[in-house]
Amino acid sequence: MTSRPEQDMETNVTVVSAADMTDARKGGNTRKVFVRTYGCQMNVYDSERMTDVLAPEGFEATDDLEDADLVILNTCHIREKAAEKVYSELGRIRKVKEERAKSGKDMMVGVTGCVAQAEGEEISRRAPIVDLVVGPQSYHQLPSLLEKARAGSKVVETEFDIDAKFNHLSERAEKQVLKRPPSAFLTVQEGCDKFCTFCVVPYTRGAEVSRSVEQIVSEAERMAAAGVREITLLGQNVNAYHGTSPDGAVWGLGRLLRRLAEIDGLDRLRYTTSHPRDMDDDLIEAHRDLKSLMPYLHLPVQSGSDKILKAMNRRHTRDEYFRLIDRIREVSPDIALSGDFIVGFPGESDQDFEDTMDLIRQVGYGSAFSFKYSSRPGTPGATMDEQVPEDVKSARLAALQALVAEQQKAFNASRLGMTCDVLLEKTGRNPGQLVGKSPWLQPVQLDAPEDLIGSIQAVEIVDIGSNSLFGRLIAGQDDLGRSGRIPAPAA
Ligand code: 5AD
Ligand code: SF4
């Protein structure tokens, strides 16, 4: 997913600092919190909410670790390396903490997220500087947990009570939203009941729980009122969403999107990450019916081999995936498809891998993420026979990534000469430059005045880079307040 923080929950480690995330009490005795976020967008969203609940306690976010009174590592457990990075980061933090102690300053250290959930007390045993370990369902309790830790006890809170979390975190002050970019995340469900045999999510995030329609709509309305133009609905298995509406009916994701599309000022909607089995007709048709639903879909398939799909417990065949893609392209021919692939799952033969390459060739992706299988303790995959040697995994990953890179280049090149709506999000690297997002989720760089940040502009795509597009603002057209794309005659 382009830059993975934008895209997937379970990804390359990404680091997002929270400097502009809080609305800390000004003046008075402010304390500084440094939040480092690993993994998926769900963690990015959770980190923002943690800084939200800490703000009334007088915490202001900082980018400077050495300046922090409280350090939070919001962790990811999806692959082994992600957890190891946390431990090595804790080693670095220990040194900073010791330095601060020399000048009489304290530093508290918290580990949150999926490593916290999975490893619990083991974390403070392995890294004694850790004062508190808090699982993803308990962030609303941070202030009181912090109090306990400050009083001297090691705190480990890994209860599963997701409803309580949603209820307590649902209030989000407009002032806080305003400080954030015009594109925001909104969690609509958490957890997963699919139990793919390689995946820790059902264990770290628990069973699938959907927020109520009312809660989501009111959070989205507050975001829109504060200037958010694009919302990405988040969930580990987002299209399994089944939230209760005010009249007690159960709504799927398609229906929820239709309702959110009615909110004034919300010009763009996205959702991630989906499972092929949960792509129902209503959701597919929403891509046809809703102008604000962006033409981008992240739909991981993981493997193109029926044998491996079965061993992964993905609950669908290769052919069923092809048929699904056909139906989606029927209603949205121009959609940018993205996916996740795992190479080297136990038992994957050369032929199985070839089947994956063949699937990729047949589908044609706009982008995709790929990973070497990483054995996760406690998952069925970890004890399967025929684990694939590391060098074979590496060779397969390189081949797959080369193929996807080619497809991404071709997809980007096909945008050349088009005019499309771009949501301008932030300043670029060079003076006078802004960076925005195309309907297909590609970053677009262009020269434009800073006061256009937060607006949607018609932009002609004039050049293509490896990951981003380069555009030219179309003069005379200001904020169109519309989404989707306007096909233009080729240049
Ligand atoms: N090993 C490698 N990749 C994994 N993923 C999830 N679990 C594992 C694992 N054990 C990948 C899947 C998923 C993505 C977010 O991370 O492709 O879709
Ligand atoms: Fe993990 Fe499978 Fe659930 Fe995705 S659908 S979160 S890969 S168990």
PDB file of N, CA and C in Angstrom, residues 81-162:
ATOM      1  N   LYS A  81      10.377  -9.898  12.938  1.00  0.00           N
ATOM      2  CA  LYS A  81      11.311  -8.771  12.965  1.00  0.00           C
ATOM      3  C   LYS A  81      10.720  -7.561  13.666  1.00  0.00           C
ATOM      4  N   ALA A  82       9.403  -7.397  13.512  1.00  0.00           N
ATOM      5  CA  ALA A  82       8.758  -6.230  14.106  1.00  0.00           C
ATOM      6  C   ALA A  82       8.932  -6.257  15.620  1.00  0.00           C
ATOM      7  N   ALA A  83       8.749  -7.425  16.243  1.00  0.00           N
ATOM      8  CA  ALA A  83       8.883  -7.530  17.695  1.00  0.00           C
ATOM      9  C   ALA A  83      10.347  -7.338  18.102  1.00  0.00           C
ATOM     10  N   GLU A  84      11.265  -7.908  17.328  1.00  0.00           N
ATOM     11  CA  GLU A  84      12.690  -7.771  17.668  1.00  0.00           C
ATOM     12  C   GLU A  84      13.115  -6.307  17.633  1.00  0.00           C
ATOM     13  N   LYS A  85      12.547  -5.556  16.672  1.00  0.00           N
ATOM     14  CA  LYS A  85      12.902  -4.129  16.586  1.00  0.00           C
ATOM     15  C   LYS A  85      12.494  -3.401  17.857  1.00  0.00           C
ATOM     16  N   VAL A  86      11.389  -3.823  18.436  1.00  0.00           N
ATOM     17  CA  VAL A  86      10.927  -3.188  19.671  1.00  0.00           C
ATOM     18  C   VAL A  86      11.944  -3.418  20.780  1.00  0.00           C
ATOM     19  N   TYR A  87      12.427  -4.649  20.901  1.00  0.00           N
ATOM     20  CA  TYR A  87      13.401  -4.925  21.957  1.00  0.00           C
ATOM     21  C   TYR A  87      14.693  -4.149  21.738  1.00  0.00           C
ATOM     22  N   SER A  88      15.118  -4.013  20.486  1.00  0.00           N
ATOM     23  CA  SER A  88      16.371  -3.272  20.319  1.00  0.00           C
ATOM     24  C   SER A  88      16.125  -1.780  20.566  1.00  0.00           C
ATOM     25  N   GLU A  89      14.943  -1.294  20.237  1.00  0.00           N
ATOM     26  CA  GLU A  89      14.612   0.107  20.543  1.00  0.00           C
ATOM     27  C   GLU A  89      14.592   0.327  22.068  1.00  0.00           C
ATOM     28  N   LEU A  90      14.095  -0.669  22.798  1.00  0.00           N
ATOM     29  CA  LEU A  90      14.062  -0.543  24.264  1.00  0.00           C
ATOM     30  C   LEU A  90      15.485  -0.445  24.823  1.00  0.00           C
ATOM     31  N   GLY A  91      16.428  -1.127  24.160  1.00  0.00           N
ATOM     32  CA  GLY A  91      17.833  -1.040  24.567  1.00  0.00           C
ATOM     33  C   GLY A  91      18.336   0.392  24.416  1.00  0.00           C
ATOM     34  N   ARG A  92      17.977   1.024  23.285  1.00  0.00           N
ATOM     35  CA  ARG A  92      18.403   2.415  23.066  1.00  0.00           C
ATOM     36  C   ARG A  92      17.752   3.350  24.093  1.00  0.00           C
ATOM     37  N   ILE A  93      16.487   3.091  24.360  1.00  0.00           N
ATOM     38  CA  ILE A  93      15.761   3.960  25.296  1.00  0.00           C
ATOM     39  C   ILE A  93      16.369   3.868  26.703  1.00  0.00           C
ATOM     40  N   ARG A  94      16.838   2.670  27.043  1.00  0.00           N
ATOM     41  CA  ARG A  94      17.445   2.505  28.369  1.00  0.00           C
ATOM     42  C   ARG A  94      18.611   3.486  28.540  1.00  0.00           C
ATOM     43  N   LYS A  95      19.409   3.627  27.485  1.00  0.00           N
ATOM     44  CA  LYS A  95      20.559   4.539  27.584  1.00  0.00           C
ATOM     45  C   LYS A  95      20.090   5.976  27.762  1.00  0.00           C
ATOM     46  N   VAL A  96      19.058   6.365  27.009  1.00  0.00           N
ATOM     47  CA  VAL A  96      18.542   7.740  27.122  1.00  0.00           C
ATOM     48  C   VAL A  96      17.985   7.961  28.524  1.00  0.00           C
ATOM     49  N   LYS A  97      17.304   6.959  29.036  1.00  0.00           N
ATOM     50  CA  LYS A  97      16.729   7.068  30.382  1.00  0.00           C
ATOM     51  C   LYS A  97      17.844   7.255  31.416  1.00  0.00           C
ATOM     52  N   GLU A  98      18.927   6.501  31.234  1.00  0.00           N
ATOM     53  CA  GLU A  98      20.040   6.626  32.179  1.00  0.00           C
ATOM     54  C   GLU A  98      20.673   8.023  32.123  1.00  0.00           C
ATOM     55  N   GLU A  99      20.785   8.551  30.900  1.00  0.00           N
ATOM     56  CA  GLU A  99      21.333   9.906  30.730  1.00  0.00           C
ATOM     57  C   GLU A  99      20.469  10.932  31.441  1.00  0.00           C
ATOM     58  N   ARG A 100      19.146  10.797  31.235  1.00  0.00           N
ATOM     59  CA  ARG A 100      18.211  11.744  31.866  1.00  0.00           C
ATOM     60  C   ARG A 100      18.306  11.663  33.386  1.00  0.00           C
ATOM     61  N   ALA A 101      18.459  10.426  33.878  1.00  0.00           N
ATOM     62  CA  ALA A 101      18.503  10.231  35.330  1.00  0.00           C
ATOM     63  C   ALA A 101      19.671  11.010  35.951  1.00  0.00           C
ATOM     64  N   LYS A 102      20.774  11.145  35.174  1.00  0.00           N
ATOM     65  CA  LYS A 102      21.947  11.864  35.687  1.00  0.00           C
ATOM     66  C   LYS A 102      21.605  13.314  36.019  1.00  0.00           C
ATOM     67  N   SER A 103      20.665  13.883  35.230  1.00  0.00           N
ATOM     68  CA  SER A 103      20.277  15.266  35.546  1.00  0.00           C
ATOM     69  C   SER A 103      18.965  15.293  36.337  1.00  0.00           C
ATOM     70  N   GLY A 104      18.674  14.198  37.013  1.00  0.00           N
ATOM     71  CA  GLY A 104      17.534  14.155  37.934  1.00  0.00           C
ATOM     72  C   GLY A 104      16.180  14.060  37.265  1.00  0.00           C
ATOM     73  N   LYS A 105      16.168  13.726  35.961  1.00  0.00           N
ATOM     74  CA  LYS A 105      14.871  13.649  35.281  1.00  0.00           C
ATOM     75  C   LYS A 105      14.436  12.200  35.118  1.00  0.00           C
ATOM     76  N   ASP A 106      13.164  12.000  35.326  1.00  0.00           N
ATOM     77  CA  ASP A 106      12.617  10.653  35.232  1.00  0.00           C
ATOM     78  C   ASP A 106      12.127  10.391  33.805  1.00  0.00           C
ATOM     79  N   MET A 107      11.971   9.154  33.457  1.00  0.00           N
ATOM     80  CA  MET A 107      11.360   8.804  32.166  1.00  0.00           C
ATOM     81  C   MET A 107      10.595   7.499  32.355  1.00  0.00           C
ATOM     82  N   MET A 108       9.298   7.548  32.055  1.00  0.00           N
ATOM     83  CA  MET A 108       8.530   6.305  32.148  1.00  0.00           C
ATOM     84  C   MET A 108       8.433   5.685  30.754  1.00  0.00           C
ATOM     85  N   VAL A 109       8.372   4.359  30.736  1.00  0.00           N
ATOM     86  CA  VAL A 109       8.366   3.683  29.443  1.00  0.00           C
ATOM     87  C   VAL A 109       7.185   2.712  29.375  1.00  0.00           C
ATOM     88  N   GLY A 110       6.381   2.862  28.334  1.00  0.00           N
ATOM     89  CA  GLY A 110       5.243   1.968  28.153  1.00  0.00           C
ATOM     90  C   GLY A 110       5.346   1.228  26.822  1.00  0.00           C
ATOM     91  N   VAL A 111       4.927  -0.023  26.813  1.00  0.00           N
ATOM     92  CA  VAL A 111       4.831  -0.769  25.554  1.00  0.00           C
ATOM     93  C   VAL A 111       3.353  -1.090  25.348  1.00  0.00           C
ATOM     94  N   THR A 112       2.818  -0.706  24.203  1.00  0.00           N
ATOM     95  CA  THR A 112       1.410  -0.960  23.899  1.00  0.00           C
ATOM     96  C   THR A 112       1.339  -1.766  22.600  1.00  0.00           C
ATOM     97  N   GLY A 113       0.127  -2.077  22.167  1.00  0.00           N
ATOM     98  CA  GLY A 113      -0.037  -2.754  20.871  1.00  0.00           C
ATOM     99  C   GLY A 113       0.046  -4.261  20.981  1.00  0.00           C
ATOM    100  N   CYS A 114       0.277  -4.887  19.839  1.00  0.00           N
ATOM    101  CA  CYS A 114       0.131  -6.344  19.769  1.00  0.00           C
ATOM    102  C   CYS A 114       1.264  -7.114  20.439  1.00  0.00           C
ATOM    103  N   VAL A 115       2.475  -6.537  20.486  1.00  0.00           N
ATOM    104  CA  VAL A 115       3.540  -7.226  21.225  1.00  0.00           C
ATOM    105  C   VAL A 115       3.179  -7.221  22.705  1.00  0.00           C
ATOM    106  N   ALA A 116       2.620  -6.101  23.184  1.00  0.00           N
ATOM    107  CA  ALA A 116       2.188  -6.014  24.581  1.00  0.00           C
ATOM    108  C   ALA A 116       1.144  -7.086  24.871  1.00  0.00           C
ATOM    109  N   GLN A 117       0.178  -7.214  23.955  1.00  0.00           N
ATOM    110  CA  GLN A 117      -0.887  -8.199  24.161  1.00  0.00           C
ATOM    111  C   GLN A 117      -0.330  -9.618  24.163  1.00  0.00           C
ATOM    112  N   ALA A 118       0.593  -9.880  23.229  1.00  0.00           N
ATOM    113  CA  ALA A 118       1.080 -11.246  23.059  1.00  0.00           C
ATOM    114  C   ALA A 118       2.074 -11.639  24.151  1.00  0.00           C
ATOM    115  N   GLU A 119       2.892 -10.701  24.578  1.00  0.00           N
ATOM    116  CA  GLU A 119       3.985 -11.093  25.470  1.00  0.00           C
ATOM    117  C   GLU A 119       3.757 -10.698  26.923  1.00  0.00           C
ATOM    118  N   GLY A 120       2.854  -9.761  27.176  1.00  0.00           N
ATOM    119  CA  GLY A 120       2.496  -9.379  28.546  1.00  0.00           C
ATOM    120  C   GLY A 120       3.720  -9.148  29.430  1.00  0.00           C
ATOM    121  N   GLU A 121       3.734  -9.850  30.570  1.00  0.00           N
ATOM    122  CA  GLU A 121       4.784  -9.641  31.569  1.00  0.00           C
ATOM    123  C   GLU A 121       6.189  -9.933  31.065  1.00  0.00           C
ATOM    124  N   GLU A 122       6.266 -10.824  30.074  1.00  0.00           N
ATOM    125  CA  GLU A 122       7.563 -11.196  29.518  1.00  0.00           C
ATOM    126  C   GLU A 122       8.354  -9.944  29.093  1.00  0.00           C
ATOM    127  N   ILE A 123       7.628  -8.906  28.677  1.00  0.00           N
ATOM    128  CA  ILE A 123       8.306  -7.693  28.195  1.00  0.00           C
ATOM    129  C   ILE A 123       9.094  -7.036  29.326  1.00  0.00           C
ATOM    130  N   SER A 124       8.455  -6.829  30.476  1.00  0.00           N
ATOM    131  CA  SER A 124       9.235  -6.148  31.526  1.00  0.00           C
ATOM    132  C   SER A 124      10.279  -7.071  32.133  1.00  0.00           C
ATOM    133  N   ARG A 125      10.092  -8.407  31.954  1.00  0.00           N
ATOM    134  CA  ARG A 125      11.165  -9.314  32.395  1.00  0.00           C
ATOM    135  C   ARG A 125      12.382  -9.148  31.489  1.00  0.00           C
ATOM    136  N   ARG A 126      12.098  -9.094  30.160  1.00  0.00           N
ATOM    137  CA  ARG A 126      13.208  -8.998  29.217  1.00  0.00           C
ATOM    138  C   ARG A 126      13.785  -7.579  29.172  1.00  0.00           C
ATOM    139  N   ALA A 127      12.941  -6.598  29.398  1.00  0.00           N
ATOM    140  CA  ALA A 127      13.392  -5.201  29.366  1.00  0.00           C
ATOM    141  C   ALA A 127      12.880  -4.511  30.626  1.00  0.00           C
ATOM    142  N   PRO A 128      13.663  -4.590  31.730  1.00  0.00           N
ATOM    143  CA  PRO A 128      13.176  -4.086  33.028  1.00  0.00           C
ATOM    144  C   PRO A 128      12.868  -2.593  33.050  1.00  0.00           C
ATOM    145  N   ILE A 129      13.334  -1.830  32.051  1.00  0.00           N
ATOM    146  CA  ILE A 129      12.994  -0.397  32.084  1.00  0.00           C
ATOM    147  C   ILE A 129      11.522  -0.149  31.780  1.00  0.00           C
ATOM    148  N   VAL A 130      10.835  -1.173  31.300  1.00  0.00           N
ATOM    149  CA  VAL A 130       9.430  -0.965  30.928  1.00  0.00           C
ATOM    150  C   VAL A 130       8.559  -0.886  32.187  1.00  0.00           C
ATOM    151  N   ASP A 131       7.830   0.232  32.325  1.00  0.00           N
ATOM    152  CA  ASP A 131       6.983   0.436  33.500  1.00  0.00           C
ATOM    153  C   ASP A 131       5.571  -0.070  33.284  1.00  0.00           C
ATOM    154  N   LEU A 132       5.091   0.038  32.041  1.00  0.00           N
ATOM    155  CA  LEU A 132       3.738  -0.451  31.820  1.00  0.00           C
ATOM    156  C   LEU A 132       3.576  -1.103  30.457  1.00  0.00           C
ATOM    157  N   VAL A 133       2.757  -2.161  30.462  1.00  0.00           N
ATOM    158  CA  VAL A 133       2.501  -2.956  29.270  1.00  0.00           C
ATOM    159  C   VAL A 133       0.982  -2.945  29.087  1.00  0.00           C
ATOM    160  N   VAL A 134       0.523  -2.386  27.960  1.00  0.00           N
ATOM    161  CA  VAL A 134      -0.924  -2.190  27.810  1.00  0.00           C
ATOM    162  C   VAL A 134      -1.384  -2.729  26.456  1.00  0.00           C
ATOM    163  N   GLY A 135      -2.304  -3.665  26.493  1.00  0.00           N
ATOM    164  CA  GLY A 135      -2.830  -4.252  25.254  1.00  0.00           C
ATOM    165  C   GLY A 135      -3.769  -3.298  24.533  1.00  0.00           C
ATOM    166  N   PRO A 136      -4.045  -3.572  23.254  1.00  0.00           N
ATOM    167  CA  PRO A 136      -4.802  -2.634  22.412  1.00  0.00           C
ATOM    168  C   PRO A 136      -6.215  -2.332  22.909  1.00  0.00           C
ATOM    169  N   GLN A 137      -6.729  -3.152  23.798  1.00  0.00           N
ATOM    170  CA  GLN A 137      -8.118  -2.914  24.224  1.00  0.00           C
ATOM    171  C   GLN A 137      -8.215  -2.024  25.457  1.00  0.00           C
ATOM    172  N   SER A 138      -7.090  -1.556  25.962  1.00  0.00           N
ATOM    173  CA  SER A 138      -7.119  -0.864  27.264  1.00  0.00           C
ATOM    174  C   SER A 138      -6.589   0.565  27.231  1.00  0.00           C
ATOM    175  N   TYR A 139      -6.506   1.165  26.044  1.00  0.00           N
ATOM    176  CA  TYR A 139      -5.876   2.486  25.976  1.00  0.00           C
ATOM    177  C   TYR A 139      -6.654   3.568  26.714  1.00  0.00           C
ATOM    178  N   HIS A 140      -7.955   3.375  26.807  1.00  0.00           N
ATOM    179  CA  HIS A 140      -8.750   4.391  27.509  1.00  0.00           C
ATOM    180  C   HIS A 140      -8.358   4.472  28.985  1.00  0.00           C
ATOM    181  N   GLN A 141      -7.714   3.397  29.483  1.00  0.00           N
ATOM    182  CA  GLN A 141      -7.326   3.392  30.901  1.00  0.00           C
ATOM    183  C   GLN A 141      -5.924   3.953  31.128  1.00  0.00           C
ATOM    184  N   LEU A 142      -5.294   4.453  30.086  1.00  0.00           N
ATOM    185  CA  LEU A 142      -3.893   4.894  30.223  1.00  0.00           C
ATOM    186  C   LEU A 142      -3.642   5.824  31.408  1.00  0.00           C
ATOM    187  N   PRO A 143      -4.467   6.876  31.602  1.00  0.00           N
ATOM    188  CA  PRO A 143      -4.159   7.777  32.717  1.00  0.00           C
ATOM    189  C   PRO A 143      -4.105   7.048  34.065  1.00  0.00           C
ATOM    190  N   SER A 144      -5.068   6.168  34.336  1.00  0.00           N
ATOM    191  CA  SER A 144      -5.039   5.513  35.647  1.00  0.00           C
ATOM    192  C   SER A 144      -3.910   4.478  35.717  1.00  0.00           C
ATOM    193  N   LEU A 145      -3.626   3.819  34.606  1.00  0.00           N
ATOM    194  CA  LEU A 145      -2.525   2.847  34.601  1.00  0.00           C
ATOM    195  C   LEU A 145      -1.196   3.552  34.842  1.00  0.00           C
ATOM    196  N   LEU A 146      -1.095   4.727  34.256  1.00  0.00           N
ATOM    197  CA  LEU A 146       0.119   5.527  34.416  1.00  0.00           C
ATOM    198  C   LEU A 146       0.307   5.928  35.875  1.00  0.00           C
ATOM    199  N   GLU A 147      -0.801   6.299  36.485  1.00  0.00           N
ATOM    200  CA  GLU A 147      -0.795   6.669  37.909  1.00  0.00           C
ATOM    201  C   GLU A 147      -0.252   5.505  38.741  1.00  0.00           C
ATOM    202  N   LYS A 148      -0.779   4.311  38.446  1.00  0.00           N
ATOM    203  CA  LYS A 148      -0.348   3.107  39.183  1.00  0.00           C
ATOM    204  C   LYS A 148       1.146   2.878  38.985  1.00  0.00           C
ATOM    205  N   ALA A 149       1.593   3.012  37.740  1.00  0.00           N
ATOM    206  CA  ALA A 149       3.006   2.768  37.447  1.00  0.00           C
ATOM    207  C   ALA A 149       3.866   3.798  38.174  1.00  0.00           C
ATOM    208  N   ARG A 150       3.358   5.021  38.209  1.00  0.00           N
ATOM    209  CA  ARG A 150       4.117   6.084  38.865  1.00  0.00           C
ATOM    210  C   ARG A 150       4.252   5.804  40.362  1.00  0.00           C
ATOM    211  N   ALA A 151       3.241   5.144  40.895  1.00  0.00           N
ATOM    212  CA  ALA A 151       3.288   4.812  42.326  1.00  0.00           C
ATOM    213  C   ALA A 151       4.227   3.638  42.595  1.00  0.00           C
ATOM    214  N   GLY A 152       4.818   3.114  41.535  1.00  0.00           N
ATOM    215  CA  GLY A 152       5.879   2.133  41.764  1.00  0.00           C
ATOM    216  C   GLY A 152       5.591   0.709  41.331  1.00  0.00           C
ATOM    217  N   SER A 153       4.330   0.400  40.944  1.00  0.00           N
ATOM    218  CA  SER A 153       4.119  -1.000  40.566  1.00  0.00           C
ATOM    219  C   SER A 153       4.280  -1.169  39.051  1.00  0.00           C
ATOM    220  N   LYS A 154       4.753  -2.324  38.657  1.00  0.00           N
ATOM    221  CA  LYS A 154       4.821  -2.655  37.228  1.00  0.00           C
ATOM    222  C   LYS A 154       3.401  -2.958  36.775  1.00  0.00           C
ATOM    223  N   VAL A 155       2.962  -2.344  35.718  1.00  0.00           N
ATOM    224  CA  VAL A 155       1.576  -2.507  35.290  1.00  0.00           C
ATOM    225  C   VAL A 155       1.514  -3.339  34.012  1.00  0.00           C
ATOM    226  N   VAL A 156       0.684  -4.378  34.043  1.00  0.00           N
ATOM    227  CA  VAL A 156       0.450  -5.174  32.836  1.00  0.00           C
ATOM    228  C   VAL A 156      -1.053  -5.279  32.652  1.00  0.00           C
ATOM    229  N   GLU A 157      -1.581  -4.674  31.597  1.00  0.00           N
ATOM    230  CA  GLU A 157      -3.032  -4.670  31.389  1.00  0.00           C
ATOM    231  C   GLU A 157      -3.322  -5.190  29.973  1.00  0.00           C
ATOM    232  N   THR A 158      -3.766  -6.441  29.922  1.00  0.00           N
ATOM    233  CA  THR A 158      -4.005  -7.024  28.594  1.00  0.00           C
ATOM    234  C   THR A 158      -5.385  -7.675  28.510  1.00  0.00           C
ATOM    235  N   GLU A 159      -6.340  -7.074  29.209  1.00  0.00           N
ATOM    236  CA  GLU A 159      -7.718  -7.593  29.142  1.00  0.00           C
ATOM    237  C   GLU A 159      -8.306  -7.321  27.766  1.00  0.00           C
ATOM    238  N   PHE A 160      -9.246  -8.176  27.354  1.00  0.00           N
ATOM    239  CA  PHE A 160      -9.984  -7.916  26.111  1.00  0.00           C
ATOM    240  C   PHE A 160     -11.322  -7.297  26.462  1.00  0.00           C
ATOM    241  N   ASP A 161     -11.457  -5.986  26.323  1.00  0.00           N
ATOM    242  CA  ASP A 161     -12.788  -5.414  26.503  1.00  0.00           C
ATOM    243  C   ASP A 161     -12.939  -4.291  25.494  1.00  0.00           C
ATOM    244  N   ILE A 162     -13.140  -4.737  24.265  1.00  0.00           N
ATOM    245  CA  ILE A 162     -13.068  -3.791  23.166  1.00  0.00           C
ATOM    246  C   ILE A 162     -14.214  -2.782  23.176  1.00  0.00           C
TER     247      ILE A 162
END
